Amino acid sequence: MTSLTSSLEYITHQRQIRRGGLNDWTIARGMHASSTRPTRRILDAVGNPTTTKALHIARIAAGAALLAPGNARWRGAANVFLGLSNAALYPRHRYGTDGSDQVSSFVQTAAGLARLSRQPAVQDALLWYVALQANLSYLISGWVKLLGEPWRTGSALNGIMRTRTYGHEGMWNLTNRYPVPSRYLAHGVLALECLFPVAYLKGGALARPVMASAAAFHVANGYFMGLGRFITAFEAMHPMVAYTSAPKNHPAVAGRDDRMLKATASVAAIGVTIAGAMAATRRARATDPWPHGRVLTTRHGNELHYNERVSEDRKKPVLVFGTGMISTTEHFGWVTDKLVEESDCGIISYSRAGYGPSKRRSTVPYTLQESVDDLVDLVRGAVAEDRDVYLVGHSLGGEIGRRAAVELGDRVRGVIYLDSSHPDELTRSKQQQEAADRLKDGLNMFTRSLRAGLGATLVRPKWVHDLPAEVRNRAFAQYADSKLWRAGLREWDATEADFKKWGGDLPPVDAHALVLSAQRTVDRDPEQLLMHNELGAAHRGEGRVVRNSVIEGADHDTMLTDARLGGDVGRRILSFLDEVEAQEGGSGGAGGAGGSKGNQSKEAR
């Protein structure tokens, strides 16, 4: 039924696969540009509208035939065809596909192979496979929900019912009118999913009520949320649950081979051991100090690890780089590479307390002022008093740098903001407000998942691959370690509380300023551009250089992680330093010997 209705829906909505449609293959195929040539050829063949239509017609015929009674071996081949063809069509229907198609694929394939096999042990192994997948589906879905505050408080149902995609106005009105029963219903869903394996207790005595409750849940989802195929897709797994949960003395399961369960438990134990070893290795790599790094203890007792490249020319300024929230110093790789290549500027990059190898020793509740104090102490302790200092900060690092510059006074010659935060953004920016509502749940979920050892399942995100090759492993080790996320969660709680109390204008900063905004940041939310202009305005004064500009084609992260955009940021920083020196008539900017070296290398290239 699931395969039949799925193909009927797709074939009657041809506009979605035509040019300009939601699943226009001429556009969707770009997502597979990194695949091998044979894979792309197969996908292009399936993506051809004629082939797509033919496959769906064949699936409709196979689905209809399987609804007829009988037990011939061709039924196994039809099951396997439906499973594999659905998997092949998935890239073609990427948008609009839901979990029911994925469930249908593995149920059809497993059922087909079981029908084609003449070995009872193989058949039982495949039935156990589907049953275990069913338990895993409910179990993981429930525990993931449990990580989110709306489900724990019982408000999730009301929130879902008010959305356009899955909502239902009538049900939303009922949840508003009767909030207490609504909370009980949400908690009931949580209990059902989190405790689904209790169906196996007491010889399967609870299997029928558990499966009946799950069936009612899917019927309700089909009616209120429009997830009709979920009813038949998930119900197709329940017979396997019933078969595997029945006691072995039941006549219907006499001789059942349960070795698949024992094998799965053994593999799971091995997997947990491997995941733990990987987590320990990543933790060691994430917290391992840089080979030539230094350590400074701040007034709060925090140990800040930092890397420095400071030239002997004391006229050259030192740039101190501060990261954004849940970010690593490796994010600055392309920017600092450009500065090293084309100047003799000093560079210090450090990890805030709790990030990477840096340790937070403070025992009092964290506030943003603690990070500001740490940065002030780092500048005073790591940079000679006769050297000019520029603070460079990305995102939250920009706001921390701005506050530190006020305290450091004339020790800071300039502040460079890279798509910086603004203390009033949670009040003035609707986009930031909406993101803030989701961020806390996301941070909690990621942190708890990593602490549970799921970091072993992470795939390297694109931004890691985009970083310079020599820093990718270290950046990913930190990203996959819960320590980074716990520090980010702590910072977010403090940032949200701090920003929501903000009022008034930014205090003046007696230093030069360069404010670089990512184009996609300000395009999505013009209020961000106004706030970035205010950051620059706080620095304006006689004799000061203040520049605001937008990095075209960049978003909040790619302005650093993309090689071309990161290099552009580095060039703009060098131009800004030269402009400051020209304005003040000095000789300690990015030019001089470093500038000549950069010009020579450009000519050579």
Coordinates of C-alpha atoms in Angstrom, one line a residue:
M1 CA 0.0 0.0 0.0
T2 CA 2.8 2.4 0.9
S3 CA 4.7 1.8 -2.4
L4 CA 1.5 2.0 -4.4
T5 CA 0.2 5.2 -3.0
S6 CA 3.7 6.8 -3.1
S7 CA 4.1 6.2 -6.8
L8 CA 0.5 7.2 -7.5
E9 CA 1.2 10.5 -5.7
Y10 CA 4.4 11.2 -7.6
I11 CA 3.1 10.3 -11.0
T12 CA 0.0 12.5 -10.6
H13 CA 2.2 15.5 -9.6
Q14 CA 4.3 15.7 -12.7
R15 CA 4.7 19.4 -12.4
Q16 CA 7.1 18.9 -9.5
I17 CA 9.7 17.1 -11.7
R18 CA 9.4 19.4 -14.7
R19 CA 11.7 22.3 -15.4
G20 CA 11.1 24.9 -12.6
G21 CA 9.4 22.4 -10.3
L22 CA 10.4 21.5 -6.8
N23 CA 12.4 18.5 -8.0
D24 CA 13.7 19.8 -11.3
W25 CA 16.5 17.4 -12.0
T26 CA 18.6 20.0 -13.9
I27 CA 18.9 21.7 -10.5
A28 CA 18.8 18.8 -8.1
R29 CA 21.6 16.9 -9.9
G30 CA 24.0 19.6 -8.7
M31 CA 23.8 18.1 -5.2
H32 CA 25.6 15.0 -6.5
A33 CA 28.4 16.9 -8.3
S34 CA 30.9 15.2 -6.0
S35 CA 29.7 11.7 -6.8
T36 CA 31.7 9.4 -9.1
R37 CA 31.0 9.5 -12.8
P38 CA 29.3 6.0 -12.9
T39 CA 27.0 7.1 -10.0
R40 CA 26.1 10.4 -11.8
R41 CA 25.3 8.5 -15.0
I42 CA 22.9 6.2 -13.1
L43 CA 21.3 9.1 -11.3
D44 CA 20.9 11.0 -14.6
A45 CA 19.3 8.0 -16.2
V46 CA 16.8 7.6 -13.3
G47 CA 16.3 11.4 -13.3
N48 CA 15.2 11.4 -16.9
P49 CA 11.4 12.2 -16.8
T50 CA 10.7 9.2 -19.1
T51 CA 12.6 6.8 -16.9
T52 CA 11.1 8.2 -13.8
K53 CA 7.6 7.8 -15.2
A54 CA 8.3 4.2 -16.3
L55 CA 9.7 3.2 -12.9
H56 CA 6.6 4.6 -11.1
I57 CA 4.3 2.8 -13.5
A58 CA 6.2 -0.5 -12.9
R59 CA 6.0 0.2 -9.1
I60 CA 2.2 0.8 -9.3
A61 CA 1.8 -2.5 -11.2
A62 CA 4.0 -4.4 -8.7
G63 CA 2.2 -2.9 -5.7
A64 CA -1.2 -3.7 -7.1
A65 CA -0.1 -7.3 -7.9
L66 CA 1.2 -7.8 -4.3
L67 CA -2.3 -6.8 -2.9
A68 CA -3.7 -10.0 -4.6
P69 CA -3.7 -13.2 -2.5
G70 CA -1.0 -15.8 -3.1
N71 CA 2.5 -16.9 -1.9
A72 CA 4.4 -17.5 -5.1
R73 CA 8.2 -16.7 -5.2
W74 CA 7.7 -13.9 -7.7
R75 CA 6.3 -11.9 -4.8
G76 CA 9.7 -11.8 -3.2
A77 CA 11.2 -10.4 -6.5
A78 CA 8.4 -7.8 -6.6
N79 CA 9.2 -6.7 -3.0
V80 CA 12.9 -6.4 -3.7
F81 CA 12.1 -4.3 -6.9
L82 CA 9.9 -2.0 -4.9
G83 CA 12.6 -1.5 -2.2
L84 CA 15.5 -0.9 -4.6
S85 CA 13.5 1.3 -7.1
N86 CA 12.4 3.4 -4.2
A87 CA 16.0 3.9 -3.1
A88 CA 17.0 4.7 -6.6
L89 CA 14.2 7.3 -7.0
Y90 CA 15.0 9.0 -3.7
P91 CA 17.5 11.6 -5.1
R92 CA 14.9 12.3 -7.8
H93 CA 12.3 13.2 -5.3
R94 CA 14.6 14.7 -2.6
Y95 CA 12.1 17.5 -1.7
G96 CA 8.8 16.2 -0.6
T97 CA 10.1 12.7 0.4
D98 CA 9.3 11.7 4.0
G99 CA 10.4 9.0 6.4
S100 CA 7.6 6.7 5.1
D101 CA 9.5 6.1 1.9
Q102 CA 12.7 5.2 3.8
V103 CA 10.8 2.8 6.0
S104 CA 9.1 1.3 2.9
S105 CA 12.4 0.7 1.2
F106 CA 14.0 -1.4 3.9
V107 CA 10.8 -3.3 4.8
Q108 CA 10.2 -4.2 1.1
T109 CA 13.8 -5.2 0.6
A110 CA 14.0 -7.3 3.8
A111 CA 10.6 -9.0 3.1
G112 CA 11.6 -9.7 -0.5
L113 CA 14.9 -11.3 0.5
A114 CA 13.1 -13.4 3.2
R115 CA 10.6 -14.6 0.6
L116 CA 13.3 -15.5 -1.9
S117 CA 15.3 -17.4 0.7
R118 CA 14.7 -21.1 1.4
Q119 CA 16.7 -21.0 4.7
P120 CA 14.5 -20.5 7.8
A121 CA 17.5 -19.0 9.7
V122 CA 18.0 -16.4 7.0
Q123 CA 14.2 -15.6 7.0
D124 CA 14.2 -15.2 10.8
A125 CA 17.4 -13.0 10.6
L126 CA 15.6 -10.7 8.1
L127 CA 12.5 -10.5 10.2
W128 CA 14.5 -9.7 13.3
Y129 CA 16.3 -7.0 11.2
V130 CA 13.0 -5.2 10.5
A131 CA 11.7 -5.7 14.1
L132 CA 14.9 -4.2 15.5
Q133 CA 14.7 -1.3 13.0
A134 CA 11.1 -0.7 14.2
N135 CA 12.2 -0.5 17.8
L136 CA 15.1 1.7 17.0
S137 CA 12.9 4.1 15.0
Y138 CA 10.5 4.6 17.9
L139 CA 13.2 4.6 20.5
I140 CA 15.5 7.2 18.9
S141 CA 12.5 9.4 17.9
G142 CA 11.3 9.5 21.5
W143 CA 14.7 10.1 23.1
V144 CA 15.5 12.9 20.6
K145 CA 12.2 14.5 21.4
L146 CA 13.0 14.2 25.1
L147 CA 16.1 16.4 24.5
G148 CA 13.9 19.3 23.4
E149 CA 12.3 21.4 26.1
P150 CA 8.9 21.8 24.2
W151 CA 8.3 18.0 24.5
R152 CA 9.4 17.9 28.1
T153 CA 7.0 20.7 29.0
G154 CA 4.3 19.3 26.9
S155 CA 3.9 22.4 24.6
A156 CA 5.3 20.7 21.5
L157 CA 1.9 19.5 20.2
N158 CA 0.5 23.1 20.2
G159 CA 3.6 24.3 18.4
I160 CA 3.4 21.6 15.7
M161 CA -0.3 22.2 15.1
R162 CA 0.2 25.9 14.4
T163 CA 2.7 25.3 11.6
R164 CA 1.7 25.5 7.9
T165 CA 3.5 22.4 6.9
Y166 CA 2.1 19.9 9.5
G167 CA -0.4 21.9 11.3
H168 CA -4.2 21.6 11.8
E169 CA -6.3 24.6 12.8
G170 CA -9.0 22.6 14.5
M171 CA -6.5 20.6 16.6
W172 CA -4.5 23.8 17.4
N173 CA -7.7 25.4 18.7
L174 CA -8.3 22.4 20.9
T175 CA -4.8 22.4 22.3
N176 CA -5.3 26.1 23.2
R177 CA -8.6 25.5 24.8
Y178 CA -7.5 22.4 26.7
P179 CA -3.8 22.8 27.6
V180 CA -3.7 20.2 30.3
P181 CA -5.0 17.3 28.2
S182 CA -2.7 18.5 25.4
R183 CA 0.3 18.2 27.7
Y184 CA -0.8 14.7 28.8
L185 CA -1.1 13.7 25.1
A186 CA 2.4 15.0 24.3
H187 CA 3.9 13.2 27.3
G188 CA 1.9 10.1 26.2
V189 CA 3.6 10.2 22.8
L190 CA 7.0 10.5 24.5
A191 CA 6.3 7.5 26.7
L192 CA 5.1 5.4 23.8
E193 CA 8.2 6.1 21.7
C194 CA 10.8 6.0 24.5
L195 CA 9.4 2.8 26.0
F196 CA 8.4 0.9 22.8
P197 CA 10.7 -2.0 23.6
V198 CA 8.6 -2.9 26.6
A199 CA 6.6 -4.8 24.0
Y200 CA 9.1 -7.6 24.6
L201 CA 8.6 -7.9 28.3
K202 CA 6.8 -10.8 29.9
G203 CA 6.9 -12.9 26.8
G204 CA 5.4 -10.3 24.6
A205 CA 2.3 -9.8 26.8
L206 CA 2.4 -6.0 26.2
A207 CA 3.1 -6.3 22.4
R208 CA -0.5 -5.8 21.4
P209 CA -1.4 -2.8 23.4
V210 CA 2.0 -1.1 22.5
M211 CA 1.4 -1.8 18.8
A212 CA -2.2 -0.7 19.0
S213 CA -1.1 2.6 20.6
A214 CA 1.5 3.1 17.9
A215 CA -1.1 2.4 15.2
A216 CA -3.5 5.0 16.7
F217 CA -0.6 7.5 16.9
H218 CA 0.1 7.0 13.1
V219 CA -3.6 7.3 12.2
A220 CA -3.7 10.6 14.1
N221 CA -0.6 11.8 12.3
G222 CA -2.1 10.8 9.0
Y223 CA -5.3 12.8 9.7
F224 CA -4.0 15.9 11.5
M225 CA -0.5 16.2 10.0
G226 CA -1.2 14.9 6.5
L227 CA 1.3 12.0 6.9
G228 CA -0.9 9.4 5.4
R229 CA 1.8 7.0 4.1
F230 CA 3.2 6.8 7.6
I231 CA 0.2 4.7 8.6
T232 CA 0.8 1.9 6.2
A233 CA 4.7 2.2 6.3
F234 CA 5.1 1.8 10.0
E235 CA 2.3 -0.7 10.4
A236 CA 4.2 -2.9 7.9
M237 CA 6.9 -3.4 10.6
H238 CA 4.4 -4.4 13.3
P239 CA 3.9 -8.0 12.2
M240 CA 7.7 -8.5 12.6
V241 CA 7.5 -7.0 16.0
A242 CA 4.7 -9.4 16.9
Y243 CA 6.6 -12.4 15.5
T244 CA 9.8 -11.6 17.4
S245 CA 8.2 -10.6 20.7
A246 CA 6.1 -13.8 21.0
P247 CA 7.4 -16.5 23.4
K248 CA 9.2 -19.3 21.7
N249 CA 6.7 -21.8 23.0
H250 CA 4.0 -20.1 20.9
P251 CA 2.9 -22.4 18.0
A252 CA 3.2 -19.6 15.4
V253 CA 6.9 -19.1 16.2
A254 CA 8.0 -22.6 16.9
G255 CA 11.7 -23.1 15.9
R256 CA 12.3 -19.3 15.5
D257 CA 16.0 -18.6 15.2
D258 CA 17.0 -15.8 17.6
R259 CA 20.7 -15.6 16.8
M260 CA 20.2 -12.3 14.9
L261 CA 19.3 -10.7 18.3
K262 CA 22.5 -12.0 19.9
A263 CA 24.6 -11.0 17.0
T264 CA 23.1 -7.5 17.0
A265 CA 23.8 -7.2 20.8
S266 CA 27.4 -8.2 20.2
V267 CA 27.9 -5.8 17.3
A268 CA 26.3 -3.0 19.4
A269 CA 28.7 -3.8 22.3
I270 CA 31.6 -3.6 19.9
G271 CA 30.2 -0.4 18.4
V272 CA 29.9 1.2 21.8
T273 CA 33.5 0.3 22.6
I274 CA 34.8 1.7 19.3
A275 CA 32.7 4.9 19.8
G276 CA 34.2 5.3 23.3
A277 CA 37.7 4.9 21.9
M278 CA 37.0 7.4 19.1
A279 CA 35.6 9.8 21.6
A280 CA 38.7 9.5 23.8
T281 CA 41.0 10.0 20.8
R282 CA 39.1 13.0 19.6
R283 CA 39.1 14.5 23.1
A284 CA 42.8 14.0 23.3
R285 CA 43.3 15.7 19.9
A286 CA 40.8 18.5 20.7
T287 CA 42.4 19.4 24.0
D288 CA 46.0 18.8 22.9
P289 CA 48.0 22.1 23.1
W290 CA 49.6 23.4 19.9
P291 CA 53.2 22.3 19.5
H292 CA 54.6 25.8 19.9
G293 CA 51.7 27.3 21.9
R294 CA 51.8 29.2 25.1
V295 CA 49.6 29.3 28.2
L296 CA 48.4 32.3 30.2
T297 CA 46.5 32.2 33.5
T298 CA 43.9 35.0 33.8
R299 CA 42.6 36.7 36.9
H300 CA 39.7 34.2 37.0
G301 CA 42.2 31.3 37.1
N302 CA 41.3 30.2 33.6
E303 CA 44.1 28.8 31.4
L304 CA 44.2 30.3 28.0
H305 CA 46.2 28.5 25.3
Y306 CA 47.3 30.6 22.4
N307 CA 49.5 30.5 19.3
E308 CA 51.7 33.4 18.4
R309 CA 53.6 34.5 15.4
V310 CA 55.2 37.8 16.4
S311 CA 57.9 39.3 14.2
E312 CA 61.0 40.9 15.7
D313 CA 60.1 44.2 14.1
R314 CA 58.5 46.0 17.0
K315 CA 56.9 48.6 14.8
K316 CA 54.6 45.9 13.3
P317 CA 51.2 45.6 15.0
V318 CA 50.0 42.4 16.7
L319 CA 46.5 41.1 15.7
V320 CA 44.7 39.1 18.4
F321 CA 42.0 36.8 16.9
G322 CA 38.9 35.9 18.9
T323 CA 36.5 33.2 17.7
G324 CA 32.7 33.1 17.6
M325 CA 30.6 30.9 19.7
I326 CA 31.0 27.2 19.1
S327 CA 33.9 28.0 16.8
T328 CA 37.6 27.1 16.7
T329 CA 40.8 29.1 16.0
E330 CA 41.2 26.9 12.9
H331 CA 38.3 28.9 11.4
F332 CA 40.7 31.8 10.8
G333 CA 43.1 29.6 8.8
W334 CA 42.7 31.3 5.4
V335 CA 42.7 34.8 6.9
T336 CA 45.9 34.3 8.9
D337 CA 47.5 32.5 6.0
K338 CA 47.0 35.6 3.9
L339 CA 48.4 37.9 6.6
V340 CA 51.5 35.7 7.1
E341 CA 52.0 35.5 3.3
E342 CA 51.8 39.2 2.6
S343 CA 52.8 41.0 5.8
D344 CA 55.0 40.8 8.9
C345 CA 52.2 41.5 11.3
G346 CA 52.2 39.7 14.6
I347 CA 49.3 37.2 15.0
I348 CA 47.9 35.7 18.2
S349 CA 45.0 33.3 18.0
Y350 CA 43.6 31.9 21.3
S351 CA 40.9 29.6 22.5
R352 CA 38.5 31.0 25.1
A353 CA 38.2 29.2 28.4
G354 CA 36.5 25.8 27.8
Y355 CA 37.4 25.7 24.1
G356 CA 40.1 23.4 22.7
P357 CA 43.1 23.1 25.0
S358 CA 42.0 26.1 27.1
K359 CA 40.6 25.3 30.5
R360 CA 37.9 27.1 32.6
R361 CA 38.9 27.0 36.2
S362 CA 36.6 29.7 37.5
T363 CA 34.0 28.4 40.0
V364 CA 31.5 31.3 39.8
P365 CA 28.7 31.4 37.3
Y366 CA 29.9 32.4 33.8
T367 CA 29.1 35.8 32.4
L368 CA 30.4 37.5 29.2
Q369 CA 32.5 39.8 31.4
E370 CA 34.6 36.8 32.3
S371 CA 35.6 36.3 28.6
V372 CA 36.2 40.1 28.3
D373 CA 38.5 40.0 31.4
D374 CA 40.3 37.0 30.0
L375 CA 41.0 38.8 26.7
V376 CA 42.2 41.9 28.5
D377 CA 44.6 39.8 30.6
L378 CA 45.8 38.0 27.5
V379 CA 46.7 41.3 25.7
R380 CA 48.4 42.6 28.8
G381 CA 50.3 39.4 29.4
A382 CA 51.2 38.2 25.9
V383 CA 51.9 41.5 24.0
A384 CA 54.7 43.8 24.8
E385 CA 53.5 47.3 25.9
D386 CA 55.4 49.0 23.0
R387 CA 53.5 47.0 20.3
D388 CA 50.3 48.2 18.7
V389 CA 47.4 45.8 19.2
Y390 CA 44.4 45.2 16.9
L391 CA 41.6 43.0 18.2
V392 CA 39.9 40.8 15.5
G393 CA 36.7 39.1 16.4
H394 CA 34.2 37.0 14.5
S395 CA 30.5 36.9 15.6
L396 CA 30.5 36.8 19.4
G397 CA 34.2 37.3 19.4
G398 CA 33.7 40.8 17.9
E399 CA 31.4 41.9 20.7
I400 CA 33.9 40.5 23.3
G401 CA 36.7 42.4 21.5
R402 CA 34.7 45.6 21.5
R403 CA 34.1 45.5 25.2
A404 CA 37.8 44.6 25.8
A405 CA 38.9 47.5 23.7
V406 CA 37.0 49.9 26.0
E407 CA 38.8 48.6 29.0
L408 CA 42.2 48.4 27.4
G409 CA 42.0 52.0 26.2
D410 CA 45.1 53.2 24.3
R411 CA 46.7 49.7 24.4
V412 CA 44.3 48.9 21.4
R413 CA 44.9 50.7 18.2
G414 CA 42.0 49.2 16.3
V415 CA 39.2 46.7 16.3
I416 CA 38.3 44.6 13.3
Y417 CA 34.7 43.1 13.4
L418 CA 34.0 40.1 11.2
D419 CA 30.2 39.8 10.9
S420 CA 30.1 40.7 14.5
S421 CA 27.3 40.3 17.1
H422 CA 25.6 43.4 18.4
P423 CA 24.3 43.6 22.0
D424 CA 20.9 44.8 20.8
E425 CA 20.4 42.1 18.1
L426 CA 18.0 39.9 20.1
T427 CA 15.7 42.9 20.6
R428 CA 15.9 44.5 17.2
S429 CA 16.4 41.6 14.8
K430 CA 13.4 39.3 14.1
Q431 CA 15.6 36.8 12.5
Q432 CA 17.9 36.7 15.5
Q433 CA 14.9 36.3 17.8
E434 CA 13.6 33.4 15.8
A435 CA 17.0 31.7 15.7
A436 CA 17.5 32.2 19.4
D437 CA 14.3 30.3 20.1
R438 CA 15.7 27.2 18.3
L439 CA 19.3 27.5 19.2
K440 CA 19.1 26.4 22.9
D441 CA 17.3 23.2 21.9
G442 CA 19.8 22.5 19.2
L443 CA 22.8 23.1 21.5
N444 CA 21.2 20.8 24.2
M445 CA 20.5 18.0 21.7
F446 CA 24.0 18.2 20.2
T447 CA 25.8 18.3 23.6
R448 CA 23.8 15.4 25.0
S449 CA 24.2 13.3 21.8
L450 CA 28.0 13.8 21.8
R451 CA 28.2 13.0 25.5
A452 CA 26.3 9.8 24.8
G453 CA 29.1 8.8 22.4
L454 CA 27.3 9.6 19.1
G455 CA 30.2 11.7 17.9
A456 CA 31.4 8.5 16.1
T457 CA 28.4 8.8 13.7
L458 CA 29.2 12.4 12.7
V459 CA 30.2 13.0 9.1
R460 CA 32.7 15.9 8.5
P461 CA 30.6 19.0 7.5
K462 CA 31.5 20.9 4.4
W463 CA 33.1 23.8 6.3
V464 CA 35.7 21.4 7.7
H465 CA 36.6 20.3 4.2
D466 CA 36.9 23.9 3.2
L467 CA 39.5 24.8 5.8
P468 CA 43.3 24.5 5.1
A469 CA 44.3 20.9 4.9
E470 CA 46.7 21.1 7.9
V471 CA 44.0 22.2 10.4
R472 CA 41.0 20.0 9.3
N473 CA 41.6 17.1 11.6
R474 CA 42.0 19.3 14.7
A475 CA 38.9 21.4 13.8
F476 CA 36.8 18.3 13.3
A477 CA 38.0 16.7 16.6
Q478 CA 36.8 19.8 18.5
Y479 CA 33.5 19.9 16.6
A480 CA 32.8 16.3 17.4
D481 CA 33.8 16.7 21.1
S482 CA 31.1 17.6 23.7
K483 CA 33.5 20.0 25.5
L484 CA 33.2 22.6 22.7
W485 CA 29.4 22.4 22.8
R486 CA 29.2 22.6 26.6
A487 CA 31.3 25.7 26.4
G488 CA 29.0 27.1 23.7
L489 CA 25.9 26.3 25.7
R490 CA 27.3 28.1 28.7
E491 CA 28.2 31.1 26.5
W492 CA 24.8 31.2 24.9
D493 CA 23.0 31.3 28.2
A494 CA 25.1 34.2 29.4
T495 CA 24.9 36.0 26.0
E496 CA 21.1 35.7 25.9
A497 CA 20.8 37.1 29.4
D498 CA 23.2 39.9 28.7
F499 CA 21.8 40.9 25.4
K500 CA 18.2 41.0 26.6
K501 CA 19.2 43.4 29.3
W502 CA 20.9 45.7 26.9
G503 CA 19.7 49.3 26.5
G504 CA 21.0 52.5 25.1
D505 CA 23.7 53.4 22.7
L506 CA 27.1 51.8 22.3
P507 CA 29.8 53.5 24.3
P508 CA 32.5 55.3 22.3
V509 CA 35.7 53.3 21.5
D510 CA 38.8 55.3 21.1
A511 CA 40.3 53.2 18.3
H512 CA 40.2 52.7 14.6
A513 CA 37.7 50.2 13.2
L514 CA 37.1 47.9 10.3
V515 CA 33.6 46.4 10.1
L516 CA 33.1 43.6 7.6
S517 CA 29.7 42.2 7.1
A518 CA 28.7 39.0 5.2
Q519 CA 26.4 39.8 2.3
R520 CA 23.9 37.0 3.1
T521 CA 23.7 38.1 6.7
V522 CA 22.6 41.6 5.8
D523 CA 20.5 40.5 2.8
R524 CA 18.4 38.3 5.0
D525 CA 18.1 40.9 7.7
P526 CA 18.8 44.5 6.8
E527 CA 18.6 45.4 10.5
Q528 CA 22.0 43.6 10.9
L529 CA 23.6 46.1 8.5
L530 CA 22.2 49.0 10.6
M531 CA 23.7 47.5 13.7
H532 CA 27.0 46.9 12.0
N533 CA 27.0 50.5 10.9
E534 CA 26.5 51.4 14.6
L535 CA 29.6 49.4 15.6
G536 CA 31.6 51.6 13.2
A537 CA 29.9 54.8 14.4
A538 CA 31.0 54.1 18.0
H539 CA 34.6 54.5 16.8
R540 CA 34.2 57.7 14.9
G541 CA 36.3 60.6 16.0
E542 CA 38.9 63.0 14.8
G543 CA 41.9 61.2 13.2
R544 CA 40.3 57.8 13.3
V545 CA 39.9 55.5 10.3
V546 CA 36.5 53.8 10.3
R547 CA 35.5 51.5 7.4
N548 CA 32.3 49.5 6.9
S549 CA 32.1 47.1 3.9
V550 CA 30.2 44.0 2.8
I551 CA 31.9 40.8 1.6
E552 CA 30.0 39.8 -1.5
G553 CA 28.8 36.2 -1.7
A554 CA 29.7 35.4 1.9
D555 CA 27.6 34.1 4.7
H556 CA 28.4 34.2 8.4
D557 CA 30.7 31.2 8.2
T558 CA 32.1 31.1 4.7
M559 CA 33.6 34.5 5.0
L560 CA 36.2 32.6 7.0
T561 CA 36.1 29.0 5.9
D562 CA 36.0 29.6 2.1
A563 CA 39.5 30.0 0.7
R564 CA 38.6 32.8 -1.7
L565 CA 36.5 34.7 0.8
G566 CA 38.9 34.2 3.6
G567 CA 41.7 35.5 1.4
D568 CA 39.5 38.6 0.6
V569 CA 39.0 39.2 4.3
G570 CA 42.8 39.0 4.8
R571 CA 43.4 41.5 2.0
R572 CA 40.9 44.0 3.4
I573 CA 42.5 43.8 6.8
L574 CA 45.9 44.5 5.3
S575 CA 44.5 47.5 3.3
F576 CA 42.9 48.8 6.5
L577 CA 46.2 48.5 8.4
D578 CA 48.0 50.4 5.7
E579 CA 45.3 53.1 5.6
V580 CA 45.7 53.6 9.4
E581 CA 49.5 54.0 9.0
A582 CA 49.0 56.4 6.2
Q583 CA 46.6 58.4 8.2
E584 CA 48.9 58.6 11.2
G585 CA 52.1 58.9 9.1
G586 CA 53.7 55.9 10.8
S587 CA 55.6 53.0 9.4
G588 CA 54.4 50.0 11.4
G589 CA 51.5 48.9 9.3
A590 CA 51.1 45.9 7.0
G591 CA 53.4 47.5 4.4
G592 CA 57.1 48.0 4.8
A593 CA 59.2 44.8 4.3
G594 CA 56.1 42.7 4.6
G595 CA 54.3 44.6 2.0
S596 CA 57.2 44.4 -0.4
K597 CA 57.4 40.7 0.1
G598 CA 53.7 40.4 -0.7
N599 CA 54.0 42.4 -3.9
Q600 CA 56.9 40.4 -5.1
S601 CA 55.0 37.1 -4.4
K602 CA 52.0 38.5 -6.4
E603 CA 54.2 39.4 -9.4
A604 CA 55.8 35.9 -9.2
R605 CA 52.4 34.2 -9.3

